[in-house]
Tab-separated table of N, CA and C in Angstrom:
chain	number	residue	atom	x	y	z
N	1	ASP	N	-92.477	-65.687	-50.060
N	1	ASP	CA	-92.616	-63.363	-49.800
N	1	ASP	C	-90.612	-63.094	-49.617
N	2	ILE	N	-90.721	-64.080	-48.583
N	2	ILE	CA	-88.765	-63.167	-48.315
N	2	ILE	C	-87.700	-63.933	-49.806
N	3	ILE	N	-87.665	-64.967	-50.171
N	3	ILE	CA	-87.023	-65.127	-51.198
N	3	ILE	C	-87.471	-64.108	-52.605
N	4	ASN	N	-88.677	-64.050	-52.575
N	4	ASN	CA	-88.648	-62.034	-53.850
N	4	ASN	C	-87.876	-60.904	-53.294
N	5	ILE	N	-88.203	-60.997	-51.897
N	5	ILE	CA	-87.567	-59.719	-51.869
N	5	ILE	C	-85.821	-59.470	-51.492
N	6	ILE	N	-85.673	-61.014	-51.232
N	6	ILE	CA	-83.473	-60.915	-51.449
N	6	ILE	C	-83.552	-60.975	-52.599
N	7	ASN	N	-84.410	-61.193	-53.564
N	7	ASN	CA	-83.936	-61.646	-54.982
N	7	ASN	C	-84.028	-60.309	-55.822
N	8	ASN	N	-85.321	-59.778	-55.308
N	8	ASN	CA	-85.712	-58.415	-55.442
N	8	ASN	C	-84.536	-56.763	-55.080
N	9	SER	N	-84.050	-57.476	-53.893
N	9	SER	CA	-83.363	-56.053	-54.105
N	9	SER	C	-82.224	-55.612	-55.043
N	10	LYS	N	-82.211	-54.157	-54.898
N	10	LYS	CA	-81.512	-53.562	-55.189
N	10	LYS	C	-79.922	-53.937	-55.012
N	11	GLY	N	-79.107	-54.718	-54.168
N	11	GLY	CA	-77.714	-54.893	-53.729
N	11	GLY	C	-77.511	-53.825	-52.720
N	12	ASP	N	-78.288	-53.388	-52.224
N	12	ASP	CA	-77.905	-52.030	-50.896
N	12	ASP	C	-78.114	-53.086	-50.237
N	13	ALA	N	-77.102	-52.473	-48.712
N	13	ALA	CA	-76.960	-53.353	-47.389
N	13	ALA	C	-78.096	-52.801	-46.461
N	14	THR	N	-78.778	-51.984	-46.921
N	14	THR	CA	-80.215	-52.503	-46.359
N	14	THR	C	-81.368	-52.848	-46.891
N	15	PRO	N	-81.832	-54.113	-45.731
N	15	PRO	CA	-83.024	-54.505	-46.090
N	15	PRO	C	-84.011	-53.866	-45.955
N	16	PRO	N	-84.805	-54.560	-47.581
N	16	PRO	CA	-86.472	-53.665	-47.838
N	16	PRO	C	-87.388	-54.055	-46.667
N	17	TRP	N	-87.306	-53.958	-44.908
N	17	TRP	CA	-88.194	-53.609	-44.271
N	17	TRP	C	-89.528	-53.753	-44.763
N	18	HIS	N	-90.128	-52.300	-45.258
N	18	HIS	CA	-91.529	-51.974	-45.509
N	18	HIS	C	-92.174	-52.693	-46.667
N	19	VAL	N	-91.172	-53.469	-47.133
N	19	VAL	CA	-92.085	-54.548	-48.245
N	19	VAL	C	-92.450	-56.054	-47.599
N	20	LEU	N	-92.197	-56.134	-46.063
N	20	LEU	CA	-92.622	-57.583	-46.307
N	20	LEU	C	-94.340	-57.251	-45.971
N	21	ARG	N	-94.581	-58.626	-46.516
N	21	ARG	CA	-96.084	-58.876	-46.124
N	21	ARG	C	-96.299	-59.726	-44.831
N	22	THR	N	-97.733	-59.557	-44.684
N	22	THR	CA	-98.159	-60.686	-43.393
N	22	THR	C	-99.195	-62.447	-44.550
N	23	PRO	N	-99.469	-63.603	-43.832
N	23	PRO	CA	-99.973	-64.265	-44.875
N	23	PRO	C	-100.987	-63.840	-45.870
N	24	CYS	N	-101.354	-63.272	-44.750
N	24	CYS	CA	-102.858	-62.796	-45.399
N	24	CYS	C	-102.803	-61.573	-46.624
N	25	GLY	N	-101.698	-61.473	-46.589
N	25	GLY	CA	-100.886	-60.423	-47.822
N	25	GLY	C	-100.927	-59.087	-47.527
N	26	ARG	N	-101.074	-58.374	-46.579
N	26	ARG	CA	-101.260	-57.096	-46.016
N	26	ARG	C	-99.882	-56.414	-46.204
N	27	SER	N	-99.806	-55.211	-45.920
N	27	SER	CA	-98.408	-55.116	-45.069
N	27	SER	C	-98.625	-54.937	-43.902
N	28	CYS	N	-97.198	-55.540	-43.511
N	28	CYS	CA	-96.792	-55.173	-42.136
N	28	CYS	C	-96.812	-54.089	-41.744
N	29	PRO	N	-96.837	-53.499	-40.636
N	29	PRO	CA	-96.794	-52.128	-40.282
N	29	PRO	C	-95.322	-52.144	-39.442
N	30	LEU	N	-94.842	-51.822	-40.277
N	30	LEU	CA	-93.336	-51.844	-39.467
N	30	LEU	C	-92.794	-50.758	-39.592
N	31	GLY	N	-93.328	-49.456	-40.904
N	31	GLY	CA	-92.852	-48.339	-40.353
N	31	GLY	C	-91.319	-48.235	-40.203
N	32	SER	N	-90.076	-47.690	-39.521
N	32	SER	CA	-88.581	-47.560	-39.458
N	32	SER	C	-88.212	-49.459	-38.978
N	33	GLY	N	-89.011	-49.852	-39.167
N	33	GLY	CA	-88.440	-51.326	-38.061
N	33	GLY	C	-88.690	-51.869	-36.986
N	34	THR	N	-88.766	-50.878	-35.944
N	34	THR	CA	-89.435	-50.712	-34.985
N	34	THR	C	-89.818	-52.451	-34.797
N	35	THR	N	-91.219	-53.139	-35.171
N	35	THR	CA	-91.484	-54.082	-34.362
N	35	THR	C	-90.664	-55.240	-34.838
N	36	PHE	N	-89.595	-54.836	-35.763
N	36	PHE	CA	-88.534	-56.317	-36.155
N	36	PHE	C	-87.617	-56.252	-34.774
N	37	VAL	N	-87.032	-55.073	-34.861
N	37	VAL	CA	-86.040	-54.914	-33.864
N	37	VAL	C	-86.524	-55.309	-32.513
N	38	VAL	N	-88.090	-54.984	-32.302
N	38	VAL	CA	-88.527	-56.108	-30.535
N	38	VAL	C	-88.675	-57.042	-30.713
N	39	VAL	N	-88.863	-57.883	-31.963
N	39	VAL	CA	-89.107	-59.406	-32.170
N	39	VAL	C	-87.207	-59.705	-31.789
N	40	LEU	N	-86.369	-59.035	-32.297
N	40	LEU	CA	-84.616	-59.829	-32.824
N	40	LEU	C	-84.319	-59.343	-30.953
N	41	TRP	N	-84.640	-58.664	-30.127
N	41	TRP	CA	-84.342	-58.267	-29.001
N	41	TRP	C	-85.016	-58.770	-28.065
N	42	VAL	N	-86.663	-59.203	-28.099
N	42	VAL	CA	-87.223	-60.427	-27.758
N	42	VAL	C	-86.317	-61.893	-27.442
N	43	PHE	N	-86.023	-62.178	-28.703
N	43	PHE	CA	-85.363	-63.286	-29.069
N	43	PHE	C	-83.782	-63.323	-28.419
N	44	LEU	N	-83.039	-62.207	-28.153
N	44	LEU	CA	-81.369	-61.716	-27.826
N	44	LEU	C	-81.940	-62.264	-26.385
N	45	SER	N	-82.882	-61.536	-26.048
N	45	SER	CA	-83.106	-61.234	-24.159
N	45	SER	C	-83.348	-63.059	-24.018
N	46	LEU	N	-83.941	-63.750	-24.712
N	46	LEU	CA	-84.593	-64.438	-24.374
N	46	LEU	C	-83.019	-66.476	-24.569
N	47	SER	N	-81.721	-65.564	-25.433
N	47	SER	CA	-80.246	-65.847	-25.998
N	47	SER	C	-79.724	-66.123	-24.382
N	48	ILE	N	-79.722	-64.918	-24.404
N	48	ILE	CA	-78.302	-64.263	-23.100
N	48	ILE	C	-78.815	-65.138	-22.419
N	49	LEU	N	-80.210	-65.747	-21.598
N	49	LEU	CA	-80.650	-66.287	-20.070
N	49	LEU	C	-80.705	-67.367	-20.723
N	50	GLY	N	-80.680	-67.752	-21.693
N	50	GLY	CA	-80.221	-69.156	-21.786
N	50	GLY	C	-79.194	-69.870	-21.763
N	51	THR	N	-77.851	-69.023	-22.426
N	51	THR	CA	-76.715	-69.235	-21.965
N	51	THR	C	-76.307	-68.712	-20.922
N	52	LEU	N	-76.364	-67.873	-19.638
N	52	LEU	CA	-75.953	-67.528	-19.109
N	52	LEU	C	-76.473	-68.765	-17.497
N	53	SER	N	-77.960	-69.139	-17.876
N	53	SER	CA	-78.367	-70.376	-17.211
N	53	SER	C	-77.226	-71.612	-17.439
N	54	VAL	N	-76.607	-71.662	-18.817
N	54	VAL	CA	-75.412	-72.846	-18.851
N	54	VAL	C	-74.067	-72.769	-18.411
N	55	VAL	N	-73.329	-70.902	-18.013
N	55	VAL	CA	-72.961	-70.921	-17.935
N	55	VAL	C	-72.434	-71.018	-16.159
N	56	PHE	N	-74.304	-70.379	-15.746
N	56	PHE	CA	-74.120	-70.598	-14.037
N	56	PHE	C	-74.481	-72.176	-13.409
N	57	LEU	N	-74.603	-73.154	-14.549
N	57	LEU	CA	-75.457	-74.625	-14.013
N	57	LEU	C	-73.853	-74.710	-14.400
N	58	HIS	N	-72.695	-74.758	-14.918
N	58	HIS	CA	-71.389	-75.486	-14.789
N	58	HIS	C	-70.336	-74.247	-13.538
N	59	LEU	N	-70.853	-73.317	-13.554
N	59	LEU	CA	-70.023	-72.487	-12.305
N	59	LEU	C	-70.108	-72.760	-11.366
N	60	PHE	N	-71.614	-73.244	-10.664
N	60	PHE	CA	-71.888	-73.621	-9.636
N	60	PHE	C	-72.196	-74.909	-9.232
N	61	TRP	N	-72.841	-75.625	-9.948
N	61	TRP	CA	-73.365	-77.348	-9.802
N	61	TRP	C	-72.342	-78.199	-10.695
N	62	SER	N	-71.526	-77.926	-10.973
N	62	SER	CA	-70.636	-79.081	-11.634
N	62	SER	C	-69.299	-79.109	-10.732
N	63	MET	N	-69.438	-80.252	-10.314
N	63	MET	CA	-68.453	-81.192	-9.225
N	63	MET	C	-67.510	-81.953	-9.689
N	64	HIS	N	-67.400	-82.653	-11.390
N	64	HIS	CA	-66.790	-83.298	-11.668
N	64	HIS	C	-66.957	-82.472	-13.184
N	65	ALA	N	-65.872	-81.909	-13.267
N	65	ALA	CA	-65.584	-81.090	-14.641
N	65	ALA	C	-64.947	-82.103	-15.611
N	66	THR	N	-65.463	-82.503	-16.253
N	66	THR	CA	-64.920	-83.300	-17.303
N	66	THR	C	-64.630	-82.169	-18.919
N	67	ILE	N	-64.240	-83.241	-19.892
N	67	ILE	CA	-63.579	-82.324	-21.215
N	67	ILE	C	-64.695	-82.057	-22.100
N	68	GLY	N	-66.127	-82.597	-21.457
N	68	GLY	CA	-67.398	-82.455	-22.295
N	68	GLY	C	-68.331	-80.781	-21.926
N	69	LYS	N	-67.743	-81.110	-20.392
N	69	LYS	CA	-68.697	-80.109	-19.608
N	69	LYS	C	-67.790	-78.785	-19.841
N	70	ARG	N	-66.539	-79.143	-19.880
N	70	ARG	CA	-66.163	-77.535	-20.472
N	70	ARG	C	-65.957	-77.219	-21.822
N	71	VAL	N	-66.056	-78.000	-22.715
N	71	VAL	CA	-66.408	-77.148	-24.047
N	71	VAL	C	-67.857	-76.737	-23.885
N	72	ILE	N	-68.662	-77.587	-23.665
N	72	ILE	CA	-70.268	-77.559	-23.490
N	72	ILE	C	-69.950	-75.387	-22.623
N	73	PHE	N	-69.013	-75.413	-21.484
N	73	PHE	CA	-68.896	-73.953	-20.410
N	73	PHE	C	-68.558	-73.510	-21.731
N	74	LEU	N	-67.745	-73.141	-22.852
N	74	LEU	CA	-66.982	-72.322	-23.701
N	74	LEU	C	-67.944	-72.565	-24.661
N	75	LEU	N	-68.527	-73.061	-25.032
N	75	LEU	CA	-69.596	-72.844	-26.184
N	75	LEU	C	-70.679	-71.997	-25.794
N	76	ALA	N	-71.353	-72.128	-24.331
N	76	ALA	CA	-71.929	-70.892	-23.560
N	76	ALA	C	-71.643	-69.445	-23.699
N	77	VAL	N	-70.118	-69.680	-22.825
N	77	VAL	CA	-69.928	-68.431	-23.230
N	77	VAL	C	-69.164	-67.447	-24.435
N	78	CYS	N	-69.029	-68.276	-25.938
N	78	CYS	CA	-68.838	-67.277	-27.360
N	78	CYS	C	-70.384	-67.593	-27.238
N	79	ASP	N	-71.179	-68.135	-27.020
N	79	ASP	CA	-72.412	-67.713	-28.066
N	79	ASP	C	-73.451	-66.302	-27.109
N	80	LEU	N	-72.977	-66.190	-25.840
N	80	LEU	CA	-72.700	-65.240	-25.088
N	80	LEU	C	-72.445	-64.150	-25.211
N	81	ALA	N	-71.160	-64.587	-25.460
N	81	ALA	CA	-70.131	-63.111	-26.388
N	81	ALA	C	-70.858	-62.709	-27.484
N	82	ASN	N	-71.165	-63.531	-28.037
N	82	ASN	CA	-71.972	-63.158	-29.833
N	82	ASN	C	-72.976	-62.162	-29.640
N	83	ASP	N	-73.985	-62.754	-28.390
N	83	ASP	CA	-75.594	-61.858	-28.419
N	83	ASP	C	-74.875	-61.049	-27.964
N	84	LEU	N	-74.147	-60.455	-27.201
N	84	LEU	CA	-73.653	-58.998	-26.133
N	84	LEU	C	-73.181	-58.813	-27.422
N	85	THR	N	-72.529	-58.842	-28.601
N	85	THR	CA	-71.632	-57.524	-29.329
N	85	THR	C	-73.231	-57.316	-29.937
N	86	PHE	N	-74.527	-58.328	-30.511
N	86	PHE	CA	-75.172	-57.773	-30.659
N	86	PHE	C	-75.842	-56.126	-30.260
N	87	CYS	N	-75.767	-55.975	-28.726
N	87	CYS	CA	-76.142	-54.981	-28.449
N	87	CYS	C	-74.916	-53.971	-28.445
N	88	ILE	N	-73.859	-54.121	-29.195
N	88	ILE	CA	-73.123	-52.714	-29.511
N	88	ILE	C	-74.529	-51.787	-29.991
N	89	SER	N	-75.397	-52.484	-30.921
N	89	SER	CA	-76.108	-51.352	-31.905
N	89	SER	C	-77.394	-51.569	-32.141
N	90	PRO	N	-77.944	-50.942	-31.025
N	90	PRO	CA	-79.770	-52.076	-30.932
N	90	PRO	C	-80.803	-51.675	-31.880
N	91	THR	N	-79.955	-50.662	-32.587
N	91	THR	CA	-81.477	-50.499	-34.253
N	91	THR	C	-80.717	-50.433	-35.317
N	92	SER	N	-79.401	-49.605	-34.890
N	92	SER	CA	-78.670	-49.387	-36.645
N	92	SER	C	-77.218	-50.081	-36.659
N	93	PRO	N	-76.533	-50.381	-37.487
N	93	PRO	CA	-75.542	-50.392	-37.637
N	93	PRO	C	-74.731	-48.787	-37.101
N	94	PRO	N	-73.047	-49.415	-35.943
N	94	PRO	CA	-72.862	-48.424	-35.481
N	94	PRO	C	-72.007	-47.456	-36.114
N	95	GLN	N	-72.454	-46.150	-36.282
N	95	GLN	CA	-71.537	-45.079	-36.848
N	95	GLN	C	-70.038	-44.815	-36.400
N	96	GLY	N	-69.230	-44.809	-38.014
N	96	GLY	CA	-68.047	-44.965	-38.134
N	96	GLY	C	-67.561	-46.791	-38.134
N	97	SER	N	-66.325	-46.326	-39.115
N	97	SER	CA	-65.498	-48.167	-39.646
N	97	SER	C	-65.301	-48.374	-37.499
N	98	ALA	N	-65.049	-47.745	-37.344
N	98	ALA	CA	-63.412	-48.593	-36.218
N	98	ALA	C	-64.854	-49.301	-34.984
N	99	ALA	N	-66.058	-48.684	-34.931
N	99	ALA	CA	-67.478	-49.187	-34.917
N	99	ALA	C	-67.892	-50.581	-35.032
N	100	CYS	N	-67.730	-50.554	-36.585
N	100	CYS	CA	-68.665	-51.308	-37.052
N	100	CYS	C	-67.400	-52.385	-37.441
N	101	ASN	N	-65.844	-52.145	-37.413
N	101	ASN	CA	-65.455	-53.396	-37.370
N	101	ASN	C	-65.414	-53.743	-36.559
N	102	ALA	N	-65.195	-53.239	-35.228
N	102	ALA	CA	-64.785	-54.115	-33.942
N	102	ALA	C	-66.446	-54.904	-33.744
N	103	GLN	N	-67.681	-54.495	-34.129
N	103	GLN	CA	-69.095	-55.351	-33.926
N	103	GLN	C	-69.074	-56.863	-34.999
N	104	ALA	N	-68.037	-56.382	-36.170
N	104	ALA	CA	-68.025	-57.781	-37.126
N	104	ALA	C	-67.535	-58.228	-36.791
N	105	PHE	N	-66.138	-57.852	-36.245
N	105	PHE	CA	-65.098	-58.887	-35.678
N	105	PHE	C	-65.154	-59.907	-34.641
N	106	LEU	N	-65.795	-59.205	-33.149
N	106	LEU	CA	-66.386	-59.567	-32.730
N	106	LEU	C	-67.205	-60.474	-32.829
N	107	GLN	N	-68.285	-60.437	-33.776
N	107	GLN	CA	-69.480	-61.334	-33.979
N	107	GLN	C	-68.956	-62.634	-34.753
N	108	ASP	N	-67.313	-62.388	-35.510
N	108	ASP	CA	-66.980	-62.920	-36.645
N	108	ASP	C	-66.514	-63.919	-35.704
N	109	PHE	N	-65.930	-63.490	-34.607
N	109	PHE	CA	-64.534	-64.221	-33.505
N	109	PHE	C	-65.440	-65.203	-32.663
N	110	PHE	N	-66.737	-64.681	-32.160
N	110	PHE	CA	-67.278	-65.772	-31.540
N	110	PHE	C	-67.760	-66.602	-31.902
N	111	ALA	N	-68.546	-66.488	-33.479
N	111	ALA	CA	-69.498	-67.449	-34.032
N	111	ALA	C	-69.267	-68.533	-34.211
N	112	ASP	N	-67.692	-67.915	-35.002
N	112	ASP	CA	-66.713	-69.025	-35.379
N	112	ASP	C	-66.653	-70.054	-34.589
N	113	ALA	N	-65.752	-68.948	-33.686
N	113	ALA	CA	-65.047	-70.067	-32.380
N	113	ALA	C	-66.272	-70.692	-31.586
N	114	ALA	N	-67.705	-70.695	-31.768
N	114	ALA	CA	-68.371	-71.398	-31.432
N	114	ALA	C	-69.016	-72.676	-32.365
N	115	MET	N	-68.483	-72.773	-33.511
N	115	MET	CA	-69.008	-73.761	-34.838
N	115	MET	C	-67.711	-74.377	-34.160
N	116	PHE	N	-66.716	-73.933	-34.346
N	116	PHE	CA	-65.680	-74.983	-33.596
N	116	PHE	C	-65.882	-75.943	-32.458
N	117	PHE	N	-66.070	-74.922	-31.279
N	117	PHE	CA	-66.645	-75.731	-30.933
N	117	PHE	C	-67.365	-77.102	-30.186
N	118	THR	N	-68.239	-76.959	-31.363
N	118	THR	CA	-69.287	-77.647	-31.883
N	118	THR	C	-68.876	-78.715	-32.420
N	119	ALA	N	-67.838	-78.286	-33.565
N	119	ALA	CA	-67.168	-79.743	-33.414
N	119	ALA	C	-66.203	-80.040	-32.428
N	120	SER	N	-65.598	-79.452	-32.180
N	120	SER	CA	-64.987	-79.977	-30.636
N	120	SER	C	-65.390	-81.032	-30.161
N	121	TYR	N	-66.831	-80.426	-29.347
N	121	TYR	CA	-67.672	-81.840	-28.856
N	121	TYR	C	-68.126	-82.250	-29.328
N	122	ALA	N	-68.198	-83.298	-30.640
N	122	ALA	CA	-68.746	-84.026	-31.723
N	122	ALA	C	-67.010	-85.111	-31.587
N	123	TRP	N	-65.988	-84.472	-31.880
N	123	TRP	CA	-64.976	-84.970	-31.750
N	123	TRP	C	-65.227	-85.671	-30.615
N	124	TYR	N	-65.051	-85.029	-29.046
N	124	TYR	CA	-65.160	-85.515	-28.079
N	124	TYR	C	-65.836	-86.304	-27.478
N	125	LEU	N	-67.313	-86.408	-27.974
N	125	LEU	CA	-68.171	-87.802	-28.505
N	125	LEU	C	-67.406	-88.884	-28.728
N	126	ARG	N	-67.279	-89.100	-29.951
N	126	ARG	CA	-66.349	-89.643	-30.561
N	126	ARG	C	-65.442	-90.355	-29.710
N	127	GLN	N	-64.561	-89.649	-29.726
N	127	GLN	CA	-63.173	-90.706	-28.654
N	127	GLN	C	-64.404	-91.085	-27.332
N	128	LEU	N	-65.133	-90.456	-26.588
N	128	LEU	CA	-65.841	-91.085	-25.849
N	128	LEU	C	-66.307	-92.321	-25.985
N	129	ILE	N	-67.176	-92.175	-27.193
N	129	ILE	CA	-67.743	-93.451	-27.915
N	129	ILE	C	-66.204	-94.728	-28.163
N	130	LYS	N	-65.637	-94.323	-28.906
N	130	LYS	CA	-65.057	-95.064	-29.543
N	130	LYS	C	-63.781	-95.969	-27.935
N	131	ASN	N	-63.529	-94.991	-27.066
N	131	ASN	CA	-62.434	-95.370	-26.147
N	131	ASN	C	-62.598	-94.871	-25.022
N	132	PRO	N	-64.383	-95.291	-23.867
N	132	PRO	CA	-64.135	-94.540	-22.934
N	132	PRO	C	-63.623	-94.567	-21.859
N	133	ARG	N	-63.221	-95.401	-21.316
N	133	ARG	CA	-62.093	-94.998	-20.414
N	133	ARG	C	-60.925	-93.926	-20.626
N	134	THR	N	-59.905	-94.202	-21.282
N	134	THR	CA	-58.843	-93.283	-21.458
N	134	THR	C	-59.504	-91.291	-21.885
N	135	VAL	N	-60.705	-91.452	-21.638
N	135	VAL	CA	-60.481	-89.846	-22.666
N	135	VAL	C	-61.359	-89.217	-21.036
N	136	ASN	N	-61.582	-89.528	-20.130
N	136	ASN	CA	-61.767	-88.458	-18.789
N	136	ASN	C	-60.800	-89.183	-17.777
N	137	ASP	N	-60.618	-90.640	-17.319
N	137	ASP	CA	-59.698	-90.804	-16.649
N	137	ASP	C	-58.718	-90.087	-16.234
N	138	CYS	N	-57.293	-90.370	-17.666
N	138	CYS	CA	-56.221	-89.738	-17.639
N	138	CYS	C	-56.231	-87.783	-18.110
N	139	ARG	N	-55.551	-87.776	-18.202
N	139	ARG	CA	-55.407	-85.886	-18.964
N	139	ARG	C	-54.274	-86.684	-19.749
N	140	SER	N	-54.925	-86.269	-20.835
N	140	SER	CA	-53.708	-86.489	-22.187
N	140	SER	C	-52.994	-85.368	-22.188
N	141	LYS	N	-51.703	-84.867	-23.076
N	141	LYS	CA	-51.032	-83.834	-23.478
N	141	LYS	C	-52.222	-83.083	-24.608
N	142	GLY	N	-52.887	-83.516	-25.112
N	142	GLY	CA	-53.645	-82.654	-25.930
N	142	GLY	C	-55.295	-82.198	-25.465
N	143	ASP	N	-55.375	-82.078	-24.810
N	143	ASP	CA	-56.463	-81.675	-23.509
N	143	ASP	C	-56.678	-80.697	-24.348
N	144	TYR	N	-55.597	-79.433	-23.955
N	144	TYR	CA	-55.665	-78.233	-24.320
N	144	TYR	C	-55.985	-77.480	-25.378
N	145	LEU	N	-56.378	-78.967	-26.339
N	145	LEU	CA	-56.687	-78.519	-27.902
N	145	LEU	C	-58.588	-78.291	-28.362
N	146	TYR	N	-58.674	-78.946	-27.609
N	146	TYR	CA	-60.373	-78.778	-27.292
N	146	TYR	C	-60.248	-77.511	-26.820
N	147	TYR	N	-59.578	-76.805	-25.856
N	147	TYR	CA	-60.027	-75.284	-25.815
N	147	TYR	C	-59.540	-74.688	-26.576
N	148	VAL	N	-58.400	-74.145	-27.261
N	148	VAL	CA	-57.637	-73.668	-27.885
N	148	VAL	C	-57.856	-73.417	-28.896
N	149	LEU	N	-57.686	-74.382	-30.064
N	149	LEU	CA	-58.036	-74.506	-31.557
N	149	LEU	C	-59.445	-74.107	-32.109
N	150	PRO	N	-60.423	-73.660	-30.644
N	150	PRO	CA	-61.736	-72.843	-31.028
N	150	PRO	C	-61.272	-71.752	-31.505
N	151	PHE	N	-60.229	-71.043	-30.072
N	151	PHE	CA	-60.428	-69.971	-30.398
N	151	PHE	C	-59.351	-69.427	-31.276
N	152	VAL	N	-58.475	-70.357	-31.800
N	152	VAL	CA	-57.580	-69.469	-32.639
N	152	VAL	C	-57.948	-69.861	-34.002
N	153	TYR	N	-58.556	-70.711	-34.292
N	153	TYR	CA	-59.721	-70.864	-35.531
N	153	TYR	C	-60.786	-69.424	-36.105
N	154	GLY	N	-60.789	-68.906	-34.701
N	154	GLY	CA	-62.240	-68.240	-34.508
N	154	GLY	C	-61.251	-66.412	-34.765
N	155	ALA	N	-59.736	-66.298	-34.057
N	155	ALA	CA	-59.289	-65.376	-34.476
N	155	ALA	C	-58.604	-65.294	-35.728
N	156	ILE	N	-57.803	-66.320	-36.012
N	156	ILE	CA	-57.691	-66.631	-36.986
N	156	ILE	C	-58.418	-66.077	-38.978
N	157	VAL	N	-60.002	-66.507	-38.706
N	157	VAL	CA	-60.947	-66.726	-39.593
N	157	VAL	C	-61.374	-64.438	-39.237
N	158	ALA	N	-61.148	-64.091	-38.390
N	158	ALA	CA	-61.974	-62.344	-38.202
N	158	ALA	C	-60.800	-61.466	-38.156
N	159	ILE	N	-59.623	-62.048	-38.343
N	159	ILE	CA	-57.880	-61.090	-38.929
N	159	ILE	C	-57.743	-61.304	-40.303
N	160	ILE	N	-58.036	-62.552	-40.895
N	160	ILE	CA	-58.329	-62.329	-42.475
N	160	ILE	C	-59.619	-61.409	-42.926
N	161	ASN	N	-60.520	-62.003	-42.005
N	161	ASN	CA	-61.771	-61.285	-43.169
N	161	ASN	C	-61.394	-59.087	-42.467
N	162	VAL	N	-60.747	-58.772	-41.312
N	162	VAL	CA	-60.582	-57.992	-41.181
N	162	VAL	C	-59.406	-56.850	-41.945
N	163	SER	N	-58.738	-57.742	-42.358
N	163	SER	CA	-57.708	-57.645	-42.843
N	163	SER	C	-57.779	-57.061	-44.708
N	164	ILE	N	-58.887	-58.190	-45.356
N	164	ILE	CA	-59.007	-57.931	-46.186
N	164	ILE	C	-60.063	-56.750	-46.433
N	165	GLY	N	-60.831	-55.848	-45.778
N	165	GLY	CA	-61.703	-55.372	-45.437
N	165	GLY	C	-63.348	-55.152	-45.710
N	166	LEU	N	-63.899	-56.877	-45.765
N	166	LEU	CA	-64.878	-57.491	-45.844
N	166	LEU	C	-65.909	-57.183	-44.846
N	167	TYR	N	-65.270	-56.009	-43.482
N	167	TYR	CA	-66.669	-56.089	-43.058
N	167	TYR	C	-67.387	-54.825	-42.620
N	168	GLY	N	-68.650	-54.533	-42.806
N	168	GLY	CA	-69.514	-53.623	-43.117
N	168	GLY	C	-70.893	-52.938	-42.947
N	169	PRO	N	-71.516	-51.641	-43.054
N	169	PRO	CA	-73.024	-52.352	-42.183
N	169	PRO	C	-73.564	-53.661	-43.365
N	170	ALA	N	-74.458	-54.288	-42.625
N	170	ALA	CA	-75.206	-55.051	-43.103
N	170	ALA	C	-76.680	-55.412	-42.162
N	171	GLY	N	-77.591	-54.822	-42.267
N	171	GLY	CA	-78.920	-54.401	-42.128
N	171	GLY	C	-79.103	-53.283	-40.679
N	172	PHE	N	-79.542	-53.842	-39.460
N	172	PHE	CA	-79.410	-53.602	-38.361
N	172	PHE	C	-77.907	-53.756	-37.872
N	173	TRP	N	-77.364	-54.340	-38.012
N	173	TRP	CA	-75.116	-54.713	-37.528
N	173	TRP	C	-74.466	-54.473	-38.617
N	174	CYS	N	-73.710	-54.566	-38.414
N	174	CYS	CA	-72.246	-55.030	-39.167
N	174	CYS	C	-71.548	-56.212	-38.933
N	175	TRP	N	-71.371	-56.939	-40.523
N	175	TRP	CA	-70.994	-58.082	-40.695
N	175	TRP	C	-69.976	-57.813	-42.001
N	176	VAL	N	-70.470	-59.237	-42.326
N	176	VAL	CA	-69.583	-59.673	-43.407
N	176	VAL	C	-70.268	-58.734	-44.905
N	177	THR	N	-69.700	-57.854	-45.508
N	177	THR	CA	-70.606	-57.309	-46.825
N	177	THR	C	-70.846	-58.128	-48.051
């Protein structure tokens, strides 16, 4: 049903929530999308609680901070910031192009940085398996790349997207149109 809804949309940015169907074939009582928004806020709250728990665990119980622990911490911070950007417009895209562009830019920046932090952690694990004694024992000159490159990548992608005007209202939030 969802694929048919997407294929049958008329190209506008507003999703046709009123035509969603339950598994038994009846129309969902979504009206203005209230049920959808409530479900999104529940999952957003759970995501914020989860990332906050990772951040607090790192800050208060991390006795020996390795590169991997720091990368996980920064990944959680990016996820938390990305979740908070959804709070800019709880039920509809922010009015005005500046607020919409700001929300889309921040979401793009933190989502891309989080993806790159995941890649950084995968590279860290590869290095840990390949040469376990040198990864955490001695500080190399390239350790900062684990922390800096994800933010640089997120900034470059978001700046390119905002400079060519790719952001705009997309459903309940602003994103790449």
